[in-house]
CSV table of C-alpha atoms in Angstrom, one decimal:
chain,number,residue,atom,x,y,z
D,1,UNK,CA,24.6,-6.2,-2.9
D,2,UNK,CA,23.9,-9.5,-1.7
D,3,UNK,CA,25.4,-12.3,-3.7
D,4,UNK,CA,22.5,-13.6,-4.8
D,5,UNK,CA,22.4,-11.3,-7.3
D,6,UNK,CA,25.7,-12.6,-8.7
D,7,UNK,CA,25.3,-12.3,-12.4
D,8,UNK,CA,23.1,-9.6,-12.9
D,9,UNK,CA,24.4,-7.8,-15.7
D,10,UNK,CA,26.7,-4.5,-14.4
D,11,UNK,CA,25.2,-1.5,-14.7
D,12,UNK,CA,21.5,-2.6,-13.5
D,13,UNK,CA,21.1,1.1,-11.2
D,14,UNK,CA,21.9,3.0,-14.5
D,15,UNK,CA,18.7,1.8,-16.3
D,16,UNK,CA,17.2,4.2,-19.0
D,17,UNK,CA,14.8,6.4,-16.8
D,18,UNK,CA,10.9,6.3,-18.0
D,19,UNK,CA,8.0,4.2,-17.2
D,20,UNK,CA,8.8,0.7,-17.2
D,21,UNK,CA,9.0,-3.1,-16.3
D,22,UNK,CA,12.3,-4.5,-16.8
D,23,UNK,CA,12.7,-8.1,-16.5
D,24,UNK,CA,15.9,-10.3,-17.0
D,25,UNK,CA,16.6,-13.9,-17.4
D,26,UNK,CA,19.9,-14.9,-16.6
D,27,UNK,CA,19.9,-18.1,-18.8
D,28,UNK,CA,22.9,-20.6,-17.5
D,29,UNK,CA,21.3,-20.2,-14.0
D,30,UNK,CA,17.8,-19.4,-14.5
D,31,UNK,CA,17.7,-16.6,-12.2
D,32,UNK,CA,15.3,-13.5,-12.8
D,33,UNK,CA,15.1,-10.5,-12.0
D,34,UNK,CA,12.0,-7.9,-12.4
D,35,UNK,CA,11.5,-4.4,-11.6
D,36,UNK,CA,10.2,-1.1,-12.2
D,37,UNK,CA,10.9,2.3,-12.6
D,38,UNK,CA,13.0,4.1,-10.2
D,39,UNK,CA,9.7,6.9,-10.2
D,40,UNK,CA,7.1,4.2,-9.3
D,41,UNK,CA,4.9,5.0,-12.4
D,42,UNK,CA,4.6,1.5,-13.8
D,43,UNK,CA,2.5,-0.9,-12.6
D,44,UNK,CA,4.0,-4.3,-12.1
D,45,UNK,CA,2.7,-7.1,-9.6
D,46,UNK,CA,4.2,-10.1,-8.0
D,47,UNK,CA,2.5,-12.7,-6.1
D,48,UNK,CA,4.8,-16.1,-5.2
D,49,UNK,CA,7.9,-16.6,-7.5
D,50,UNK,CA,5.5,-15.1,-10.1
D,51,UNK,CA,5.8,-11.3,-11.7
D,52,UNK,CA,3.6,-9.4,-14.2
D,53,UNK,CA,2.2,-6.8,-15.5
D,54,UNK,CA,-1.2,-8.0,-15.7
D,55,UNK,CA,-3.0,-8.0,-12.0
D,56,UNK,CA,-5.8,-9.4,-13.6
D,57,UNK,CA,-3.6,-12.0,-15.7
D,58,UNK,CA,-1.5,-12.5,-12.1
D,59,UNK,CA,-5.0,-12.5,-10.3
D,60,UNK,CA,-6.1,-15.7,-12.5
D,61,UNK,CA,-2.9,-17.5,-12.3
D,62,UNK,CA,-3.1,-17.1,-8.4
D,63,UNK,CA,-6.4,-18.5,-8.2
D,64,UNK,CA,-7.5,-15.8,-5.7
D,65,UNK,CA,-11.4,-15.4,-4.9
D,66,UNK,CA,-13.7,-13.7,-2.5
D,67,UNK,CA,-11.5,-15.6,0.4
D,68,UNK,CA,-8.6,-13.7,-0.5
D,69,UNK,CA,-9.7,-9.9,-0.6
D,70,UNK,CA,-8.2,-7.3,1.4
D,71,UNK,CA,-10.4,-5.6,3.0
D,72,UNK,CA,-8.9,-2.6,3.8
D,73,UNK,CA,-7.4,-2.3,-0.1
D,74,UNK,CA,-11.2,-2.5,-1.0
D,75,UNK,CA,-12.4,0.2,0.8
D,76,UNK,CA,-9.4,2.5,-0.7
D,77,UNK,CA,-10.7,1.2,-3.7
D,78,UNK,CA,-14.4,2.5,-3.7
D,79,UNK,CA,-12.9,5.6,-1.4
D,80,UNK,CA,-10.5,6.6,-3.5
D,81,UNK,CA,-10.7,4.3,-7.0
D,82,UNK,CA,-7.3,3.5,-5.7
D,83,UNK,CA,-5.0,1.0,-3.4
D,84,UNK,CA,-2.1,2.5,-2.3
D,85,UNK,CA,1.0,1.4,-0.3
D,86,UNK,CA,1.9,-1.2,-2.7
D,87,UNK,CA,-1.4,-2.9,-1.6
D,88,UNK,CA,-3.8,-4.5,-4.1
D,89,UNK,CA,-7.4,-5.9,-4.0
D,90,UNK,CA,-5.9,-9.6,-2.6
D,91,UNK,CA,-3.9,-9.9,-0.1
D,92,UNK,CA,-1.3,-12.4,-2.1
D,93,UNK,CA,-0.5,-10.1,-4.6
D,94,UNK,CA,1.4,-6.6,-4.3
D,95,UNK,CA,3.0,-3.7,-6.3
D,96,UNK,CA,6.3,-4.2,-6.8
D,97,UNK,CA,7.8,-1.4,-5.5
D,98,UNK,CA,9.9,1.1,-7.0
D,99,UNK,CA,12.6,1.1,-5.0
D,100,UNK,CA,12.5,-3.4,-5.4
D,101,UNK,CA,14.7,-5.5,-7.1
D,102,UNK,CA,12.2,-8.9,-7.4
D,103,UNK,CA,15.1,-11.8,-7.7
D,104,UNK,CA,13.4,-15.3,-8.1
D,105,UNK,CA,15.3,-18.5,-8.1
D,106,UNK,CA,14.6,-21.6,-10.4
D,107,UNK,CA,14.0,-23.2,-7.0
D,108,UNK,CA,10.9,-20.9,-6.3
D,109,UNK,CA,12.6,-18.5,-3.9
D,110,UNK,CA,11.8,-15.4,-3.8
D,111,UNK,CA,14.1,-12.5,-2.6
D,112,UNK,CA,14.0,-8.7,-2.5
D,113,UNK,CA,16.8,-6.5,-2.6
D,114,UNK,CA,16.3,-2.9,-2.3
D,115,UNK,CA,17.6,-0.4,-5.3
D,116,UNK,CA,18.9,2.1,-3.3
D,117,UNK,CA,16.6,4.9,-4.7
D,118,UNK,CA,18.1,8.5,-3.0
D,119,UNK,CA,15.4,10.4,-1.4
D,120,UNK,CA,14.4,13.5,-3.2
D,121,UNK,CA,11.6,14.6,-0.7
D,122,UNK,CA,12.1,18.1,0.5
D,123,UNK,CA,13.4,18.3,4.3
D,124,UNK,CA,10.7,19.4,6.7
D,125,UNK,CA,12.5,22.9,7.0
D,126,UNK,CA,11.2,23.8,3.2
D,127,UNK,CA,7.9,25.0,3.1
D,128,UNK,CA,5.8,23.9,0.0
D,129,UNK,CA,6.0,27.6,-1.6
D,130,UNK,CA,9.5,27.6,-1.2
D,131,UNK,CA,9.6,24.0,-2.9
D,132,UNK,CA,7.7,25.8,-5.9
D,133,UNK,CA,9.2,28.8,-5.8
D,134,UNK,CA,12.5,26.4,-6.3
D,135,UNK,CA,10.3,24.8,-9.1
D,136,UNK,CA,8.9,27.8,-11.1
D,137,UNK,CA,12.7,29.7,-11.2
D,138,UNK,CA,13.9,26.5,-12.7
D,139,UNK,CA,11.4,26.2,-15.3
D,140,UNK,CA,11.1,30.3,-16.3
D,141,UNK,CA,13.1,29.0,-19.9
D,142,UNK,CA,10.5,26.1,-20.6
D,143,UNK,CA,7.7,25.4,-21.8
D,144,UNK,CA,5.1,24.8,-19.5
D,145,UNK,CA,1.0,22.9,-19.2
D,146,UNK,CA,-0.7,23.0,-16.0
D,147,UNK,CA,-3.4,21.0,-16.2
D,148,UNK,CA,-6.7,22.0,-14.3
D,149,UNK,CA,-8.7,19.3,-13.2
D,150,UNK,CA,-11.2,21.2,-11.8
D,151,UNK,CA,-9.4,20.2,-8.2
D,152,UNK,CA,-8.8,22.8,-5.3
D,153,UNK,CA,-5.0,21.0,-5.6
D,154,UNK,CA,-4.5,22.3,-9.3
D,155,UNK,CA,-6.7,25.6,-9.3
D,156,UNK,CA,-4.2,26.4,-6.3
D,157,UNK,CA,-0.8,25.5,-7.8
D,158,UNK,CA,-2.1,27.7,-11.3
D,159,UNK,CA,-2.5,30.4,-8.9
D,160,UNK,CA,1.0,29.8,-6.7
D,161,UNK,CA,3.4,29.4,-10.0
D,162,UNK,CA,1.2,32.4,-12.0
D,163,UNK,CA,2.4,34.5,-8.4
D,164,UNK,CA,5.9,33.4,-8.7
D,165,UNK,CA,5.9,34.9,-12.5
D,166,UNK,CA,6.2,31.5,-14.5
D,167,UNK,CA,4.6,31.6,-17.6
D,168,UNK,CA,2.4,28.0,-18.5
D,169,UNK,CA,0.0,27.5,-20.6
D,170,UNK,CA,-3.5,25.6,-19.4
């Protein structure tokens, strides 16, 4: 790691796993560091030398206004009723991601380092049934939900793992 990030406490990749924003102040240097989880399911921003939790807290303290939407993130928004990519509705403010390390100097510098997440995606020689089929053998001793949304995506993997024998609940 770069030695900017002299003084981080050891041990920072072996965080509890979870949803969460983790931010540390290193106090004989004033040095920070924010990030997330390793999984991406907390929301955290940064815009500047400044992180949060809040967008709309960060959005006020940024100033932004009609000048500073991003279009594209907007039509996600009403297309989806979400902005994806890290992206938000204004273009000085992003996700962090979850593979970041946000470092932030007392001076106002900003740096990001990247975790070093390992990829779990499945290599483009597994087919999606053989991912699940992978999935459902692995689970046959659990307890399992499947919830239906009502969504082709969901009515279609209730069907797939009730094929492969796995018994779930809905």
């Amino acid at each position: 790691m770069k030695s900017y990030l002299a003084g981080l406490p050891h041990g920072l990749r072996d965080v509890p796993k979870g949803a969460y924003f983790l931010t540390i102040l290193h106090k004989p240097t004033g040095r920070r560091w924010a990030l997330i989880d390793s999984s991406g399911l907390f929301h955290a921003f940064v815009s500047g030398p400044v992180v949060s939790s809040s967008f709309l807290a960060l959005a006020k303290r940024a100033r932004v206004g009609p000048a500073d939407l991003n279009h594209e993130g907007l039509i996600e928004f009403f297309h989806f009723g979400n902005v994806f990519l890290g992206k938000t509705l204004f273009s000085g403010i992003r996700r962090i991601g979850y593979d970041e390390i946000i470092c932030l100097d007392p001076s106002g510098k900003v740096e990001i380092v990247q975790k070093g997440v390992p990829d779990i995606s499945c290599s483009p020689q597994t087919s999606p049934y053989e991912s699940l089929e992978v999935l459902a053998s692995s689970a046959m001793r659990d307890r399992v939900s499947v919830d239906l949304t009502g969504g082709m995506d969901s009515r279609m993997l209730a069907v797939i793992l009730d094929s492969l024998g796995l018994n779930f609940e809905v």
